[in-house]
Short mmCIF file of C-alpha atoms in Angstrom, two decimals:
data_model
loop_
_atom_site.label_atom_id
_atom_site.label_comp_id
_atom_site.label_asym_id
_atom_site.label_seq_id
_atom_site.Cartn_x
_atom_site.Cartn_y
_atom_site.Cartn_z
CA UNK A 1343 72.66 143.68 81.06
CA UNK A 1344 70.78 140.14 83.24
CA UNK A 1345 72.70 137.47 84.30
CA UNK A 1346 73.53 134.60 82.14
CA UNK A 1347 73.96 130.84 82.48
CA UNK A 1348 77.16 129.38 82.11
CA UNK A 1349 78.63 126.30 81.90
CA UNK A 1350 82.30 125.64 82.67
CA UNK A 1351 84.41 122.43 82.18
CA UNK A 1352 87.31 121.59 84.26
CA UNK A 1353 86.63 123.98 86.82
CA UNK A 1354 88.45 122.07 89.89
CA UNK A 1355 92.18 124.25 88.82
CA UNK A 1356 94.01 126.17 87.33
CA UNK A 1357 92.41 128.07 83.88
CA UNK A 1358 88.98 126.75 84.63
CA UNK A 1359 89.00 127.60 88.38
CA UNK A 1360 90.13 131.13 87.29
CA UNK A 1361 86.99 130.55 84.61
CA UNK A 1362 84.10 129.80 87.31
CA UNK A 1363 85.79 132.74 89.08
CA UNK A 1364 85.52 135.72 86.43
CA UNK A 1365 81.65 134.83 86.22
CA UNK A 1366 81.10 135.59 89.55
CA UNK A 1367 78.21 138.16 87.81
CA UNK A 1368 76.45 135.38 86.29
CA UNK A 1369 74.98 131.71 87.36
CA UNK A 1370 77.45 129.59 87.09
CA UNK A 1371 77.69 125.81 87.37
CA UNK A 1372 81.43 124.10 87.15
CA UNK A 1373 82.47 120.59 86.55
CA UNK A 1374 85.52 118.43 87.93
CA UNK A 1375 85.97 114.49 87.09
CA UNK A 1376 85.38 114.17 91.28
CA UNK A 1377 82.85 116.62 92.20
CA UNK A 1378 82.70 118.72 95.16
CA UNK A 1379 82.58 122.39 95.99
CA UNK A 1380 79.25 122.59 94.03
CA UNK A 1381 81.14 121.40 91.32
CA UNK A 1382 78.75 118.64 89.13
CA UNK A 1383 80.78 115.09 88.36
CA UNK A 1384 80.97 114.04 85.70
CA UNK A 1385 84.15 111.89 84.38
CA UNK A 1386 84.99 113.05 80.45
CA UNK A 1387 86.50 109.66 79.34
CA UNK A 1388 84.08 107.93 79.97
CA UNK A 1389 81.66 107.89 76.26
CA UNK A 1390 78.39 108.82 78.95
CA UNK A 1391 80.41 111.41 80.60
CA UNK A 1392 79.69 114.27 78.54
CA UNK A 1393 75.82 113.44 77.95
CA UNK A 1394 75.35 113.47 81.89
CA UNK A 1395 77.36 116.88 82.77
CA UNK A 1396 75.06 118.26 79.81
CA UNK A 1397 71.57 117.08 81.62
CA UNK A 1398 72.46 118.12 85.11
CA UNK A 1399 73.67 121.34 84.22
CA UNK A 1400 71.22 121.45 82.55
CA UNK A 1401 68.85 120.86 85.78
CA UNK A 1402 70.94 122.98 87.84
CA UNK A 1403 70.83 125.63 85.52
CA UNK A 1404 66.69 126.48 85.37
CA UNK A 1405 66.90 124.87 82.28
CA UNK A 1406 68.08 127.06 80.55
CA UNK A 1407 72.18 127.68 79.28
CA UNK A 1408 73.38 131.02 77.72
CA UNK A 1409 77.04 130.15 77.10
CA UNK A 1410 79.48 126.96 77.06
CA UNK A 1411 83.01 126.77 77.97
CA UNK A 1412 84.86 123.74 77.22
CA UNK A 1413 87.98 124.06 79.04
CA UNK A 1414 87.96 120.32 80.59
CA UNK A 1415 91.67 118.54 78.98
CA UNK A 1416 94.13 115.94 79.58
CA UNK A 1417 97.84 116.24 79.13
CA UNK A 1418 100.03 113.17 79.30
CA UNK A 1419 103.13 111.85 77.52
CA UNK A 1420 103.04 109.20 75.14
CA UNK A 1421 106.06 108.30 73.98
CA UNK A 1422 106.44 106.29 70.89
CA UNK A 1423 108.45 103.90 72.64
CA UNK A 1424 105.57 102.50 74.22
CA UNK A 1425 104.19 99.46 73.19
CA UNK A 1426 101.71 99.04 70.85
CA UNK A 1427 98.46 99.43 73.26
CA UNK A 1428 100.13 101.84 75.28
CA UNK A 1429 100.27 104.21 73.06
CA UNK A 1430 96.57 103.51 70.83
CA UNK A 1431 95.21 103.74 74.15
CA UNK A 1432 96.70 107.11 75.40
CA UNK A 1433 95.71 108.36 71.74
CA UNK A 1434 92.57 107.87 72.80
CA UNK A 1435 91.79 108.65 76.14
CA UNK A 1436 93.31 112.06 75.43
CA UNK A 1437 90.90 112.41 71.78
CA UNK A 1438 88.04 111.72 73.93
CA UNK A 1439 88.48 113.93 77.09
CA UNK A 1440 89.98 116.81 75.41
CA UNK A 1441 87.80 116.41 71.84
CA UNK A 1442 85.06 114.06 71.53
CA UNK A 1443 83.89 115.17 74.81
CA UNK A 1444 83.59 118.34 74.01
CA UNK A 1445 81.89 117.90 70.64
CA UNK A 1446 79.25 116.00 72.35
CA UNK A 1447 78.50 119.31 74.71
CA UNK A 1448 79.15 122.10 71.40
CA UNK A 1449 76.12 119.99 69.58
CA UNK A 1450 73.56 119.31 72.96
CA UNK A 1451 74.87 123.23 73.63
CA UNK A 1452 73.70 123.40 69.35
CA UNK A 1453 70.43 122.14 69.82
CA UNK A 1454 69.64 123.39 72.99
CA UNK A 1455 70.28 126.71 71.71
CA UNK A 1456 67.95 126.09 68.44
CA UNK A 1457 65.63 124.74 70.24
CA UNK A 1458 64.66 127.36 72.89
CA UNK A 1459 65.90 130.53 70.45
CA UNK A 1460 67.88 133.53 70.87
CA UNK A 1461 71.35 131.89 70.28
CA UNK A 1462 74.15 130.89 72.45
CA UNK A 1463 77.68 131.12 73.20
CA UNK A 1464 80.13 128.52 72.91
CA UNK A 1465 84.11 129.32 73.78
CA UNK A 1466 86.55 126.54 73.01
CA UNK A 1467 89.70 126.72 75.34
CA UNK A 1468 92.34 124.53 72.77
CA UNK A 1469 96.50 125.01 72.95
CA UNK A 1470 99.29 127.47 71.15
CA UNK A 1471 99.91 123.47 70.38
CA UNK A 1472 97.46 123.38 67.91
CA UNK A 1473 99.13 125.68 65.91
CA UNK A 1474 103.14 125.29 66.00
CA UNK A 1475 102.54 121.58 67.91
CA UNK A 1476 103.94 119.45 70.84
CA UNK A 1477 107.28 117.40 72.17
CA UNK A 1478 107.33 114.07 70.32
CA UNK A 1479 106.08 112.99 73.73
CA UNK A 1480 102.40 115.12 72.30
CA UNK A 1481 101.18 114.30 69.14
CA UNK A 1482 97.93 113.15 70.80
CA UNK A 1483 97.69 116.33 72.84
CA UNK A 1484 98.21 118.78 69.50
CA UNK A 1485 96.00 116.84 67.72
CA UNK A 1486 92.74 117.02 70.04
CA UNK A 1487 93.44 120.95 69.93
CA UNK A 1488 93.93 121.46 66.78
CA UNK A 1489 91.01 119.35 66.00
CA UNK A 1490 88.90 121.37 68.77
CA UNK A 1491 90.08 125.05 66.99
CA UNK A 1492 88.69 123.49 63.39
CA UNK A 1493 85.15 122.32 65.27
CA UNK A 1494 84.92 125.53 66.19
CA UNK A 1495 85.47 127.34 62.99
CA UNK A 1496 82.42 124.91 61.80
CA UNK A 1497 80.60 125.94 64.03
CA UNK A 1498 80.84 129.55 64.06
CA UNK A 1499 80.35 128.99 60.20
CA UNK A 1500 77.47 126.91 60.50
CA UNK A 1501 75.47 128.73 62.74
CA UNK A 1502 76.32 132.48 63.23
CA UNK A 1503 72.48 133.09 60.99
CA UNK A 1504 71.19 131.41 64.07
CA UNK A 1505 72.85 133.69 66.19
CA UNK A 1506 75.14 130.96 67.74
CA UNK A 1507 78.84 132.36 68.57
CA UNK A 1508 81.87 130.03 68.83
CA UNK A 1509 85.32 131.38 69.83
CA UNK A 1510 88.64 129.81 70.44
CA UNK A 1511 90.84 130.61 72.74
CA UNK A 1512 94.51 129.30 73.13
CA UNK A 1513 96.95 129.93 75.83
CA UNK A 1514 100.56 128.65 75.79
CA UNK A 1515 102.15 128.08 79.12
CA UNK A 1516 99.97 128.68 81.33
CA UNK A 1517 101.00 128.86 85.68
CA UNK A 1518 98.84 126.18 86.23
CA UNK A 1519 99.47 122.56 88.21
CA UNK A 1520 99.03 121.12 84.89
CA UNK A 1521 102.63 123.21 83.53
CA UNK A 1522 103.90 124.14 85.96
CA UNK A 1523 105.83 120.32 86.53
CA UNK A 1524 106.17 120.51 82.24
CA UNK A 1525 107.66 124.27 82.02
CA UNK A 1526 110.48 122.58 84.64
CA UNK A 1527 110.93 119.41 82.61
CA UNK A 1528 111.73 121.32 79.12
CA UNK A 1529 114.42 123.15 80.83
CA UNK A 1530 112.88 125.90 83.20
CA UNK A 1531 114.62 129.35 82.47
CA UNK A 1532 116.02 128.12 79.08
CA UNK A 1533 112.43 127.42 78.04
CA UNK A 1534 110.86 130.98 78.98
CA UNK A 1535 113.24 132.15 76.29
CA UNK A 1536 111.56 131.45 73.69
CA UNK A 1537 108.84 133.91 75.31
CA UNK A 1538 109.80 137.07 74.24
CA UNK A 1539 107.56 139.16 76.84
CA UNK A 1540 109.31 136.89 79.23
CA UNK A 1541 107.08 135.11 81.39
CA UNK A 1542 104.41 132.50 80.95
CA UNK A 1543 101.18 133.88 80.88
CA UNK A 1544 98.90 133.63 84.25
CA UNK A 1545 95.94 131.84 84.67
CA UNK A 1546 93.50 135.29 85.05
CA UNK A 1547 94.77 136.27 81.87
CA UNK A 1548 93.33 133.41 79.62
CA UNK A 1549 90.41 133.36 82.30
CA UNK A 1550 89.78 137.17 81.01
CA UNK A 1551 89.95 136.06 77.98
CA UNK A 1552 87.24 133.20 77.86
CA UNK A 1553 85.06 135.76 80.06
CA UNK A 1554 85.49 138.45 76.99
CA UNK A 1555 84.70 136.20 74.70
CA UNK A 1556 81.53 134.13 76.14
CA UNK A 1557 79.96 137.63 77.40
CA UNK A 1558 81.27 140.66 75.70
CA UNK A 1559 82.70 140.16 72.46
CA UNK A 1560 80.85 141.72 69.41
CA UNK A 1561 78.82 138.76 67.20
CA UNK A 1562 80.86 139.81 64.40
CA UNK A 1563 84.16 138.31 65.98
CA UNK A 1564 82.37 134.77 65.92
CA UNK A 1565 85.11 132.12 64.46
CA UNK A 1566 87.89 134.14 66.08
CA UNK A 1567 91.35 131.87 68.21
CA UNK A 1568 92.63 134.29 70.37
CA UNK A 1569 96.18 133.72 71.45
CA UNK A 1570 98.14 133.57 74.97
CA UNK A 1571 101.21 133.52 74.38
CA UNK A 1572 103.74 135.91 75.13
CA UNK A 1573 104.15 136.68 71.35
CA UNK A 1574 106.15 132.97 71.65
CA UNK A 1575 104.08 132.06 68.63
CA UNK A 1576 102.40 133.66 66.19
CA UNK A 1577 99.88 133.33 62.76
#
Protein backbone atom coordinates (compact mmCIF):
# COMPACT_ATOMS: atom_id res chain seq x y z
CA UNK A 1 0.00 0.00 0.00
CA UNK A 2 1.25 3.47 -0.86
CA UNK A 3 1.58 5.85 2.09
CA UNK A 4 -1.58 7.79 2.88
CA UNK A 5 -1.85 11.52 3.59
CA UNK A 6 -3.48 11.89 7.00
CA UNK A 7 -4.64 14.81 9.15
CA UNK A 8 -5.06 14.12 12.88
CA UNK A 9 -6.40 16.77 15.26
CA UNK A 10 -5.39 17.08 18.88
CA UNK A 11 -1.98 15.40 18.74
CA UNK A 12 -0.09 17.21 21.50
CA UNK A 13 -0.63 14.53 24.14
CA UNK A 14 -2.47 11.40 25.21
CA UNK A 15 -4.57 9.56 22.66
CA UNK A 16 -3.79 12.03 19.89
CA UNK A 17 -0.05 11.71 20.36
CA UNK A 18 -0.36 7.92 20.20
CA UNK A 19 -2.58 8.11 17.10
CA UNK A 20 0.01 10.30 15.38
CA UNK A 21 2.77 7.81 16.19
CA UNK A 22 0.68 4.88 14.93
CA UNK A 23 0.74 6.35 11.42
CA UNK A 24 4.53 6.23 11.11
CA UNK A 25 4.26 4.42 7.76
CA UNK A 26 2.26 7.30 6.31
CA UNK A 27 2.55 11.05 5.77
CA UNK A 28 0.72 12.55 8.71
CA UNK A 29 0.13 16.13 9.84
CA UNK A 30 -0.81 16.78 13.45
CA UNK A 31 -2.54 19.67 15.15
CA UNK A 32 -2.64 21.38 18.52
CA UNK A 33 -3.91 24.67 19.83
CA UNK A 34 -0.42 26.11 20.14
CA UNK A 35 1.40 24.19 17.42
CA UNK A 36 5.04 23.20 17.81
CA UNK A 37 6.82 19.90 17.14
CA UNK A 38 5.67 20.08 13.54
CA UNK A 39 1.97 20.34 14.43
CA UNK A 40 -0.27 22.97 12.86
CA UNK A 41 -1.49 25.56 15.35
CA UNK A 42 -5.26 26.13 15.28
CA UNK A 43 -7.72 27.18 17.97
CA UNK A 44 -10.82 25.08 17.38
CA UNK A 45 -12.82 27.21 19.81
CA UNK A 46 -12.49 29.99 17.21
CA UNK A 47 -15.20 29.72 14.52
CA UNK A 48 -12.50 30.23 11.88
CA UNK A 49 -10.11 27.67 13.39
CA UNK A 50 -11.24 24.47 11.71
CA UNK A 51 -11.25 25.95 8.23
CA UNK A 52 -7.80 27.46 8.73
CA UNK A 53 -6.49 24.12 9.94
CA UNK A 54 -7.91 22.26 6.95
CA UNK A 55 -6.38 24.51 4.34
CA UNK A 56 -3.00 24.65 6.04
CA UNK A 57 -3.01 20.84 6.24
CA UNK A 58 -3.91 20.60 2.54
CA UNK A 59 -0.87 22.71 1.77
CA UNK A 60 1.41 20.70 4.04
CA UNK A 61 0.26 17.44 2.45
CA UNK A 62 0.74 18.53 -1.13
CA UNK A 63 -2.89 19.20 -1.94
CA UNK A 64 -4.31 15.82 -0.95
CA UNK A 65 -5.77 14.34 2.23
CA UNK A 66 -6.80 10.67 2.26
CA UNK A 67 -7.80 10.30 5.91
CA UNK A 68 -9.17 12.70 8.51
CA UNK A 69 -9.02 11.76 12.19
CA UNK A 70 -11.01 14.04 14.51
CA UNK A 71 -9.50 13.52 17.94
CA UNK A 72 -9.28 17.03 19.41
CA UNK A 73 -11.65 17.58 22.30
CA UNK A 74 -12.12 19.27 25.64
CA UNK A 75 -13.48 18.02 28.94
CA UNK A 76 -14.39 20.68 31.46
CA UNK A 77 -16.91 20.57 34.26
CA UNK A 78 -20.05 22.68 34.11
CA UNK A 79 -21.99 22.23 37.38
CA UNK A 80 -25.61 23.29 37.13
CA UNK A 81 -24.95 25.56 40.13
CA UNK A 82 -22.88 27.87 37.93
CA UNK A 83 -24.38 31.15 36.85
CA UNK A 84 -26.60 30.96 33.77
CA UNK A 85 -24.04 32.74 31.63
CA UNK A 86 -21.11 30.57 32.77
CA UNK A 87 -23.03 27.32 32.29
CA UNK A 88 -24.16 28.25 28.78
CA UNK A 89 -20.67 29.45 27.87
CA UNK A 90 -19.16 26.12 28.93
CA UNK A 91 -21.80 24.23 26.96
CA UNK A 92 -21.21 26.28 23.81
CA UNK A 93 -17.42 26.10 24.12
CA UNK A 94 -17.51 22.32 24.44
CA UNK A 95 -19.90 21.95 21.52
CA UNK A 96 -17.76 24.22 19.37
CA UNK A 97 -14.54 22.28 19.99
CA UNK A 98 -15.86 18.72 20.27
CA UNK A 99 -18.63 18.72 17.70
CA UNK A 100 -18.91 21.79 15.47
CA UNK A 101 -15.21 21.95 14.57
CA UNK A 102 -15.25 18.20 13.86
CA UNK A 103 -18.34 18.65 11.69
CA UNK A 104 -16.66 21.45 9.72
CA UNK A 105 -13.61 19.28 9.09
CA UNK A 106 -15.82 16.32 8.08
CA UNK A 107 -17.67 18.53 5.61
CA UNK A 108 -14.45 19.82 4.08
CA UNK A 109 -13.10 16.27 3.89
CA UNK A 110 -16.21 14.95 2.12
CA UNK A 111 -16.08 17.81 -0.38
CA UNK A 112 -12.37 17.17 -0.93
CA UNK A 113 -12.83 13.42 -1.38
CA UNK A 114 -15.59 14.04 -3.90
CA UNK A 115 -13.58 16.60 -5.83
CA UNK A 116 -10.49 14.48 -6.28
CA UNK A 117 -12.34 11.15 -6.61
CA UNK A 118 -11.29 7.83 -5.15
CA UNK A 119 -13.00 8.21 -1.81
CA UNK A 120 -11.44 8.68 1.60
CA UNK A 121 -11.86 7.84 5.26
CA UNK A 122 -12.95 9.71 8.37
CA UNK A 123 -12.39 8.40 11.90
CA UNK A 124 -14.03 10.32 14.74
CA UNK A 125 -12.90 9.75 18.32
CA UNK A 126 -16.07 9.97 20.40
CA UNK A 127 -16.56 8.50 23.89
CA UNK A 128 -18.37 5.87 25.91
CA UNK A 129 -20.29 8.88 27.25
CA UNK A 130 -22.10 9.10 23.90
CA UNK A 131 -24.08 6.02 24.94
CA UNK A 132 -24.11 5.84 28.72
CA UNK A 133 -23.87 9.54 29.54
CA UNK A 134 -21.45 11.11 31.97
CA UNK A 135 -21.42 12.83 35.35
CA UNK A 136 -23.95 15.54 36.30
CA UNK A 137 -21.19 18.09 35.62
CA UNK A 138 -20.62 16.89 32.07
CA UNK A 139 -23.95 16.88 30.21
CA UNK A 140 -22.37 18.94 27.48
CA UNK A 141 -19.47 16.54 27.00
CA UNK A 142 -21.76 13.52 26.66
CA UNK A 143 -24.06 15.39 24.28
CA UNK A 144 -21.14 16.50 22.10
CA UNK A 145 -19.88 12.93 21.77
CA UNK A 146 -23.36 11.56 21.05
CA UNK A 147 -23.62 14.15 18.30
CA UNK A 148 -20.31 12.97 16.88
CA UNK A 149 -21.59 9.39 16.69
CA UNK A 150 -24.79 10.47 14.95
CA UNK A 151 -22.79 12.58 12.51
CA UNK A 152 -20.46 9.67 11.73
CA UNK A 153 -23.32 7.33 10.96
CA UNK A 154 -24.98 9.96 8.75
CA UNK A 155 -21.78 10.43 6.75
CA UNK A 156 -21.35 6.68 6.38
CA UNK A 157 -24.90 6.21 5.13
CA UNK A 158 -24.82 9.25 2.87
CA UNK A 159 -21.56 8.78 1.02
CA UNK A 160 -20.59 5.10 1.08
CA UNK A 161 -21.56 4.78 -2.58
CA UNK A 162 -18.84 7.31 -3.40
CA UNK A 163 -16.17 5.42 -1.50
CA UNK A 164 -16.26 7.84 1.43
CA UNK A 165 -16.14 5.81 4.64
CA UNK A 166 -16.73 6.97 8.20
CA UNK A 167 -16.07 5.28 11.54
CA UNK A 168 -16.13 6.20 15.22
CA UNK A 169 -14.22 4.99 18.24
CA UNK A 170 -15.72 5.24 21.73
CA UNK A 171 -13.08 4.95 24.46
CA UNK A 172 -14.01 4.68 28.10
CA UNK A 173 -11.48 5.87 30.63
CA UNK A 174 -8.08 6.04 28.98
CA UNK A 175 -4.86 6.75 30.83
CA UNK A 176 -4.03 10.17 29.44
CA UNK A 177 -3.26 13.52 30.97
CA UNK A 178 -6.92 14.47 30.62
CA UNK A 179 -8.23 11.27 32.26
CA UNK A 180 -5.83 10.81 35.17
CA UNK A 181 -7.11 13.72 37.27
CA UNK A 182 -10.72 12.83 36.52
CA UNK A 183 -10.14 9.17 37.41
CA UNK A 184 -8.74 10.19 40.78
CA UNK A 185 -11.56 12.67 41.38
CA UNK A 186 -14.14 9.94 40.78
CA UNK A 187 -12.71 7.53 43.32
CA UNK A 188 -9.79 5.81 41.63
CA UNK A 189 -9.91 2.14 42.61
CA UNK A 190 -13.64 2.24 43.22
CA UNK A 191 -14.20 3.44 39.69
CA UNK A 192 -11.97 0.67 38.34
CA UNK A 193 -14.35 -1.84 39.92
CA UNK A 194 -16.85 -0.81 37.22
CA UNK A 195 -14.46 -2.02 34.49
CA UNK A 196 -14.58 -5.82 34.10
CA UNK A 197 -11.13 -5.82 32.47
CA UNK A 198 -9.78 -4.41 35.73
CA UNK A 199 -7.92 -1.46 34.22
CA UNK A 200 -8.47 1.55 32.00
CA UNK A 201 -7.46 1.42 28.35
CA UNK A 202 -4.06 2.63 27.24
CA UNK A 203 -3.71 5.40 24.70
CA UNK A 204 -1.92 2.92 22.44
CA UNK A 205 -4.95 0.61 22.44
CA UNK A 206 -7.20 3.41 21.28
CA UNK A 207 -4.61 4.52 18.72
CA UNK A 208 -4.35 1.04 17.23
CA UNK A 209 -8.13 0.91 16.85
CA UNK A 210 -8.08 4.26 15.06
CA UNK A 211 -5.18 3.17 12.85
CA UNK A 212 -6.99 -0.01 11.82
CA UNK A 213 -10.15 1.85 10.89
CA UNK A 214 -8.22 4.50 8.98
CA UNK A 215 -6.05 2.07 7.02
CA UNK A 216 -7.13 -1.58 7.13
CA UNK A 217 -10.81 -1.92 8.01
CA UNK A 218 -12.89 -3.36 5.16
CA UNK A 219 -15.18 -0.88 3.41
CA UNK A 220 -18.23 -2.84 4.54
CA UNK A 221 -17.44 -1.77 8.11
CA UNK A 222 -18.29 1.84 7.32
CA UNK A 223 -20.62 3.31 9.93
CA UNK A 224 -19.18 1.10 12.66
CA UNK A 225 -18.62 2.40 16.17
CA UNK A 226 -15.98 0.47 18.09
CA UNK A 227 -15.94 0.52 21.90
CA UNK A 228 -12.62 0.49 23.75
CA UNK A 229 -13.74 0.47 27.36
CA UNK A 230 -12.87 -2.86 28.99
CA UNK A 231 -16.54 -3.95 28.82
CA UNK A 232 -17.55 -1.18 31.24
CA UNK A 233 -20.38 -0.46 28.82
CA UNK A 234 -21.66 -2.87 26.20
CA UNK A 235 -24.35 -2.25 23.61
